[in-house]
């Protein structure tokens, strides 16, 4: 069978599984689980892979909701990554139910290419992308040591083959003051909440003088317990983002200075801790991205390599892209203007457009697997580009 014939077979395989994949996606969507708690999603995904001939390793990298499903042996070893954690209160407002189901659908369809040309296909379950950057831990613990290519597709409002992701690190902050009666003896108190509020004001002022794509945002997680008591404790968690590591390090010190100033002004004691995990910038492999884009276009979706109007977030897929040739394209499931991490996007992730995006992305991923295993020269070009741009 030639490459085009095999791609036709891959498309037919996914079309034949449309109902199964739609039901799996909606089941995960209806049962949202936070990072490192994705027990149901992992059970359903691994069961689907196991029933379709994959060998399953559960709890890899000492993470109970991480897994690896494998089929075939040898090179190239191609990994399709699944994310399946949800957001607090919003559920699957980032569409990870689509990412996960797309990954297993593409993995199963890719068996046709592996059987014909050799190599191996893996579906790697990567938990806790949203709040903990689970892939960073998995990299450190060797999950990608034997992987030649890593791919995943994220739902969005645009069809685009590459995207930019910002470097990101979290910051946990606490202020410690002195409790006192807020009316009878306010002069005896040191207001830890006021220190936190002053910090927000200072950060708002700082935003006028930072680079265009840098971001600073946070929430107060403790602001006191009673309105008639001067708060003795306040706490917050923040994200600081930049285009590159050098500017992030510079920006981090400026952010900390905001909190130091508030501590000095209020008299509260400051305690802070930077997160151990830093999301790296995303380096899209253009050879891979072009293959994926061409395959998507053959399915009727116009997919440019990039879109200068696209907004930026951060992802632990950026860290994967530093160690393995990778792509992280977006497939449109909602109109432009619908915000990620919103109720509207959560609805889109369970819509017919969401299912169609899932199916198209799964087809294009599996078709890209065909390209890689059928043509060793293409796989070599992917590796060469990666080595040259490291």
Coordinates of C-alpha atoms in Angstrom, one line a residue:
X1 CA 0.0 0.0 0.0
X2 CA 1.4 3.4 -0.9
X3 CA 1.5 6.4 1.5
X4 CA -1.7 8.0 0.2
X5 CA -3.6 4.8 0.3
X6 CA -2.5 4.3 3.9
X7 CA -3.6 7.8 4.8
X8 CA -7.0 7.0 3.3
X9 CA -7.2 3.9 5.5
X10 CA -6.2 5.9 8.5
X11 CA -9.0 8.4 7.8
X12 CA -11.5 5.6 7.4
X13 CA -10.4 4.1 10.7
X14 CA -11.1 7.3 12.6
X15 CA -14.4 7.8 10.8
X16 CA -15.5 4.3 11.8
X17 CA -14.7 5.2 15.4
X18 CA -16.5 8.5 15.4
X19 CA -19.3 7.4 17.8
X20 CA -16.8 5.8 20.2
X21 CA -14.5 8.8 20.3
X22 CA -17.3 11.3 20.7
X23 CA -18.8 9.3 23.6
X24 CA -15.3 9.0 25.3
X25 CA -14.7 12.8 24.9
X26 CA -18.1 13.7 26.3
X27 CA -17.7 11.2 29.2
X28 CA -14.4 12.9 30.2
X29 CA -16.1 16.3 29.8
X30 CA -18.9 15.3 32.0
X31 CA -16.6 14.1 34.8
X32 CA -14.0 16.9 35.2
X33 CA -11.0 16.1 37.4
X34 CA -8.3 18.4 38.7
X35 CA -4.6 17.7 38.0
X36 CA -3.2 14.6 39.6
X37 CA -6.7 13.5 40.4
X38 CA -7.7 12.3 36.9
X39 CA -8.5 8.8 37.9
X40 CA -11.6 8.3 35.8
X41 CA -10.2 9.8 32.7
X42 CA -7.1 7.7 32.9
X43 CA -9.1 4.5 33.4
X44 CA -11.3 5.2 30.4
X45 CA -8.3 6.2 28.1
X46 CA -6.1 3.3 29.1
X47 CA -9.0 0.9 28.7
X48 CA -9.7 2.1 25.2
X49 CA -6.0 1.7 24.2
X50 CA -5.8 -1.7 25.9
X51 CA -8.8 -2.9 24.0
X52 CA -7.2 -1.9 20.8
X53 CA -3.9 -3.7 21.2
X54 CA -1.8 -1.3 23.2
X55 CA 0.4 -2.4 26.1
X56 CA -0.2 -0.1 29.0
X57 CA 2.1 1.1 31.8
X58 CA 0.2 2.9 34.5
X59 CA 1.6 5.3 37.1
X60 CA 4.8 6.0 35.2
X61 CA 7.3 8.6 36.5
X62 CA 5.9 8.0 40.0
X63 CA 2.7 10.0 39.0
X64 CA -0.4 7.9 39.7
X65 CA -2.4 9.5 36.8
X66 CA 0.4 9.3 34.2
X67 CA 0.5 6.4 31.7
X68 CA 2.1 5.2 28.6
X69 CA 0.4 3.1 25.9
X70 CA 2.7 1.5 23.4
X71 CA 2.3 -0.4 20.1
X72 CA 5.1 -1.7 17.9
X73 CA 8.9 -1.7 18.4
X74 CA 11.9 0.2 17.0
X75 CA 12.4 3.5 15.4
X76 CA 11.1 6.0 14.8
X77 CA 9.4 6.1 18.3
X78 CA 6.5 8.6 17.9
X79 CA 4.6 9.9 20.9
X80 CA 1.2 11.5 20.9
X81 CA 0.5 13.3 24.1
X82 CA -2.8 13.3 26.0
X83 CA -3.9 15.9 28.6
X84 CA -7.0 15.4 30.6
X85 CA -7.0 17.6 33.7
X86 CA -9.8 20.2 34.2
X87 CA -9.9 23.6 35.7
X88 CA -11.4 24.4 39.2
X89 CA -15.0 25.4 38.9
X90 CA -15.0 25.7 35.1
X91 CA -14.5 22.0 34.3
X92 CA -13.1 21.4 30.8
X93 CA -12.9 25.0 29.8
X94 CA -9.5 24.3 28.1
X95 CA -10.9 21.4 26.1
X96 CA -8.5 18.7 27.5
X97 CA -11.2 16.1 27.0
X98 CA -10.6 16.8 23.2
X99 CA -6.9 16.6 23.6
X100 CA -7.0 13.2 25.3
X101 CA -9.6 11.6 23.0
X102 CA -7.8 12.9 19.9
X103 CA -4.6 11.3 21.2
X104 CA -6.0 7.9 21.7
X105 CA -8.0 8.0 18.4
X106 CA -4.8 9.0 16.5
X107 CA -2.8 6.4 18.3
X108 CA -5.1 3.6 17.5
X109 CA -5.4 4.7 13.8
X110 CA -1.6 4.9 13.6
X111 CA -1.4 1.1 14.2
X112 CA -2.0 0.7 10.4
X113 CA 1.2 2.7 9.6
X114 CA 3.2 0.8 12.2
X115 CA 2.0 -2.6 11.0
X116 CA 3.0 -1.6 7.4
X117 CA 6.3 0.3 7.8
X118 CA 7.5 -0.6 11.3
X119 CA 8.5 1.8 14.1
X120 CA 6.5 2.4 17.3
X121 CA 3.6 4.6 18.4
X122 CA 3.0 5.7 22.0
X123 CA 0.2 7.5 23.6
X124 CA 1.7 9.2 26.7
X125 CA -0.8 10.4 29.3
X126 CA 0.5 13.6 30.9
X127 CA -1.5 14.8 34.0
X128 CA -1.8 18.1 35.6
X129 CA -0.9 20.5 32.8
X130 CA -3.0 23.4 34.1
X131 CA -1.7 23.9 37.6
X132 CA 1.4 21.8 38.1
X133 CA 3.2 21.4 34.7
X134 CA 3.2 17.6 34.9
X135 CA 5.3 17.1 31.8
X136 CA 8.2 18.9 33.4
X137 CA 8.3 16.2 36.1
X138 CA 7.9 13.5 33.5
X139 CA 10.9 14.9 31.5
X140 CA 13.0 14.9 34.6
X141 CA 12.0 11.3 35.3
X142 CA 12.9 10.0 31.9
X143 CA 9.5 9.7 30.1
X144 CA 10.8 11.1 26.9
X145 CA 14.3 9.6 26.8
X146 CA 13.5 7.2 24.0
X147 CA 11.0 9.4 22.1
X148 CA 12.0 10.7 18.6
X149 CA 8.9 12.9 18.0
X150 CA 6.2 14.3 20.3
X151 CA 2.9 15.7 19.0
X152 CA -0.4 16.9 20.4
X153 CA -3.2 19.1 19.3
X154 CA -5.0 21.7 21.4
X155 CA -8.5 23.0 20.8
X156 CA -8.9 26.7 20.2
X157 CA -10.6 29.4 18.1
X158 CA -8.1 29.3 15.2
X159 CA -6.7 26.6 12.9
X160 CA -2.9 27.1 13.2
X161 CA 0.1 24.8 13.0
X162 CA 2.5 26.6 15.3
X163 CA 2.1 28.9 18.3
X164 CA 4.2 30.8 20.7
X165 CA 4.1 30.0 24.4
X166 CA 5.5 32.1 27.1
X167 CA 8.0 31.2 29.8
X168 CA 6.1 31.0 33.1
X169 CA 6.8 30.5 36.8
X170 CA 4.4 30.7 39.7
X171 CA 4.9 32.6 42.9
X172 CA 3.3 31.9 46.3
X173 CA 3.3 34.9 48.7
X174 CA 2.3 35.3 52.3
X175 CA 2.2 38.3 54.6
X176 CA 2.2 37.9 58.4
X177 CA 0.9 40.8 60.5
X178 CA -0.7 41.3 63.9
X179 CA -4.4 40.7 64.7
X180 CA -6.3 43.3 66.6
X181 CA -9.9 44.6 67.0
X182 CA -10.5 46.5 63.9
X183 CA -12.6 49.2 65.7
X184 CA -11.5 49.2 69.3
X185 CA -7.7 48.9 68.8
X186 CA -6.8 49.2 65.1
X187 CA -3.5 50.9 66.1
X188 CA -2.4 47.6 67.7
X189 CA -2.7 45.7 64.4
X190 CA -0.5 45.1 61.4
X191 CA -2.8 44.5 58.4
X192 CA -1.5 41.6 56.3
X193 CA -4.4 42.1 53.8
X194 CA -3.4 45.7 53.3
X195 CA 0.1 44.5 52.4
X196 CA -1.3 42.2 49.8
X197 CA -3.6 44.9 48.3
X198 CA -0.6 47.3 48.2
X199 CA 1.3 44.6 46.3
X200 CA -1.5 44.4 43.7
X201 CA -1.4 48.2 43.3
X202 CA 2.4 48.1 42.8
X203 CA 2.1 45.3 40.3
X204 CA -0.5 47.3 38.4
X205 CA 1.9 50.2 38.2
X206 CA 4.7 47.9 37.1
X207 CA 2.6 46.6 34.2
X208 CA 3.0 50.0 32.5
X209 CA 6.7 49.4 32.1
X210 CA 7.1 45.8 31.1
X211 CA 7.5 44.3 27.7
X212 CA 4.4 43.9 25.5
X213 CA 4.1 40.1 25.8
X214 CA 5.0 39.8 29.5
X215 CA 2.2 39.0 31.9
X216 CA 1.7 39.2 35.7
X217 CA -1.5 38.0 37.3
X218 CA -2.7 36.5 40.5
X219 CA -5.4 35.9 43.1
X220 CA -5.7 36.3 46.9
X221 CA -6.2 32.9 48.5
X222 CA -6.5 34.2 52.1
X223 CA -7.6 37.7 53.0
X224 CA -8.6 37.3 56.6
X225 CA -11.4 35.5 58.5
X226 CA -13.5 38.2 60.1
X227 CA -14.3 41.7 59.0
X228 CA -13.9 43.1 62.5
X229 CA -10.4 41.7 63.0
X230 CA -7.3 43.2 61.5
X231 CA -6.1 40.4 59.2
X232 CA -2.9 38.8 60.6
X233 CA -2.3 36.7 57.5
X234 CA -2.8 37.0 53.8
X235 CA -1.8 34.8 51.0
X236 CA -1.8 34.8 47.2
X237 CA -0.6 32.9 44.2
X238 CA 0.7 34.6 41.0
X239 CA 2.0 33.7 37.6
X240 CA 4.8 35.7 35.9
X241 CA 5.3 35.2 32.2
X242 CA 7.8 36.4 29.6
X243 CA 9.0 35.6 26.1
X244 CA 12.3 34.2 27.3
X245 CA 14.2 33.1 30.4
X246 CA 16.4 36.1 30.5
X247 CA 13.6 38.6 30.7
X248 CA 11.6 36.4 33.1
X249 CA 14.5 36.4 35.5
X250 CA 14.6 40.2 35.3
X251 CA 10.9 40.5 35.7
X252 CA 10.8 38.2 38.7
X253 CA 13.0 40.6 40.7
X254 CA 10.8 43.5 39.8
X255 CA 7.7 41.6 40.9
X256 CA 9.4 40.7 44.2
X257 CA 10.3 44.3 44.8
X258 CA 6.5 45.1 44.7
X259 CA 6.0 42.8 47.6
X260 CA 9.0 44.0 49.5
X261 CA 7.8 47.6 49.2
X262 CA 4.4 46.6 50.5
X263 CA 5.9 44.8 53.4
X264 CA 8.0 47.8 54.3
X265 CA 5.0 50.2 54.0
X266 CA 2.7 48.0 56.1
X267 CA 5.0 46.5 58.6
X268 CA 3.9 43.0 57.7
X269 CA 6.5 40.3 57.3
X270 CA 6.9 38.9 53.8
X271 CA 7.4 35.2 52.9
X272 CA 7.5 34.0 49.4
X273 CA 8.4 30.9 47.3
X274 CA 8.9 30.5 43.6
X275 CA 7.5 27.4 42.0
X276 CA 9.9 24.6 41.3
X277 CA 8.6 24.1 37.8
X278 CA 9.1 26.7 35.0
X279 CA 7.3 26.3 31.7
X280 CA 9.7 26.8 28.9
X281 CA 9.1 28.5 25.5
X282 CA 7.6 26.4 22.8
X283 CA 9.9 25.5 19.9
X284 CA 7.7 24.1 17.1
X285 CA 9.5 21.9 14.7
X286 CA 8.7 23.5 11.3
X287 CA 9.2 20.3 9.3
X288 CA 6.7 18.5 11.5
X289 CA 4.3 21.5 11.5
X290 CA 4.4 21.6 7.7
X291 CA 3.5 18.0 7.5
X292 CA 0.6 18.4 9.9
X293 CA -0.6 21.5 8.1
X294 CA -0.6 19.8 4.7
X295 CA -2.5 16.8 6.2
X296 CA -5.1 19.1 7.8
X297 CA -5.5 21.0 4.5
X298 CA -6.2 17.7 2.7
X299 CA -9.1 17.3 5.1
X300 CA -10.5 20.7 4.1
X301 CA -9.2 22.9 6.9
X302 CA -7.0 25.8 6.0
X303 CA -4.2 25.7 8.5
X304 CA -1.5 28.4 8.2
X305 CA 1.9 27.7 9.8
X306 CA 1.4 30.7 12.1
X307 CA -1.0 33.5 13.0
X308 CA 0.5 36.8 14.1
X309 CA -2.7 37.8 15.8
X310 CA -2.8 34.8 18.1
X311 CA -2.7 35.4 21.9
X312 CA -0.2 33.7 24.1
X313 CA -0.3 31.5 27.2
X314 CA 2.2 29.0 28.6
X315 CA 2.4 25.2 28.5
X316 CA 4.6 22.4 29.8
X317 CA 4.7 21.2 26.1
X318 CA 7.3 23.9 25.8
X319 CA 9.6 21.9 28.0
X320 CA 9.0 18.8 25.9
X321 CA 9.9 20.8 22.8
X322 CA 13.3 21.5 24.3
X323 CA 14.2 17.8 24.5
X324 CA 12.2 16.2 21.6
X325 CA 11.1 17.5 18.2
X326 CA 7.6 18.6 18.8
X327 CA 4.4 20.3 17.6
X328 CA 1.5 21.8 19.4
X329 CA -1.0 23.0 16.8
X330 CA -4.4 24.4 17.5
X331 CA -7.7 23.2 15.9
X332 CA -10.7 25.6 15.9
X333 CA -13.8 24.4 17.9
X334 CA -15.2 27.8 18.7
X335 CA -15.6 31.2 17.0
X336 CA -12.9 33.8 17.4
X337 CA -13.7 35.9 20.4
X338 CA -14.6 33.0 22.7
X339 CA -12.0 33.0 25.5
X340 CA -10.1 30.0 26.6
X341 CA -10.8 29.1 30.3
X342 CA -14.3 30.4 30.0
X343 CA -17.8 28.9 30.4
X344 CA -18.3 29.4 26.7
X345 CA -15.2 27.4 25.8
X346 CA -16.3 24.6 28.1
X347 CA -19.5 24.4 26.2
X348 CA -17.6 24.3 22.9
X349 CA -15.6 21.4 24.1
X350 CA -18.8 19.4 24.3
X351 CA -20.3 20.6 21.0
X352 CA -20.5 19.1 17.6
X353 CA -17.8 21.5 16.5
X354 CA -15.6 20.1 19.3
X355 CA -16.2 16.6 18.1
X356 CA -15.4 17.5 14.5
X357 CA -12.2 19.3 15.6
X358 CA -11.2 16.2 17.6
X359 CA -11.7 13.9 14.6
X360 CA -9.9 16.1 12.1
X361 CA -7.0 16.6 14.5
X362 CA -6.8 12.8 15.1
X363 CA -6.8 12.1 11.4
X364 CA -4.0 14.7 10.7
X365 CA -1.9 13.3 13.6
X366 CA -2.2 9.8 12.3
X367 CA -1.5 10.9 8.7
X368 CA 1.6 12.7 10.0
X369 CA 2.7 9.4 11.6
X370 CA 2.3 7.8 8.2
X371 CA 4.6 10.4 6.7
X372 CA 7.2 9.8 9.4
X373 CA 7.4 6.0 9.3
X374 CA 7.0 5.8 5.5
X375 CA 9.8 8.1 4.6
X376 CA 13.0 7.9 6.7
X377 CA 14.3 11.0 5.0
X378 CA 11.5 13.1 6.5
X379 CA 12.2 11.7 10.0
X380 CA 15.8 12.5 9.5
X381 CA 15.0 16.1 8.4
X382 CA 12.8 16.5 11.6
X383 CA 15.8 15.4 13.7
X384 CA 18.3 17.6 11.8
X385 CA 16.1 20.7 12.3
X386 CA 15.8 20.0 16.0
X387 CA 19.6 19.6 16.4
X388 CA 20.3 22.8 14.5
X389 CA 17.8 24.9 16.5
X390 CA 18.6 23.6 20.0

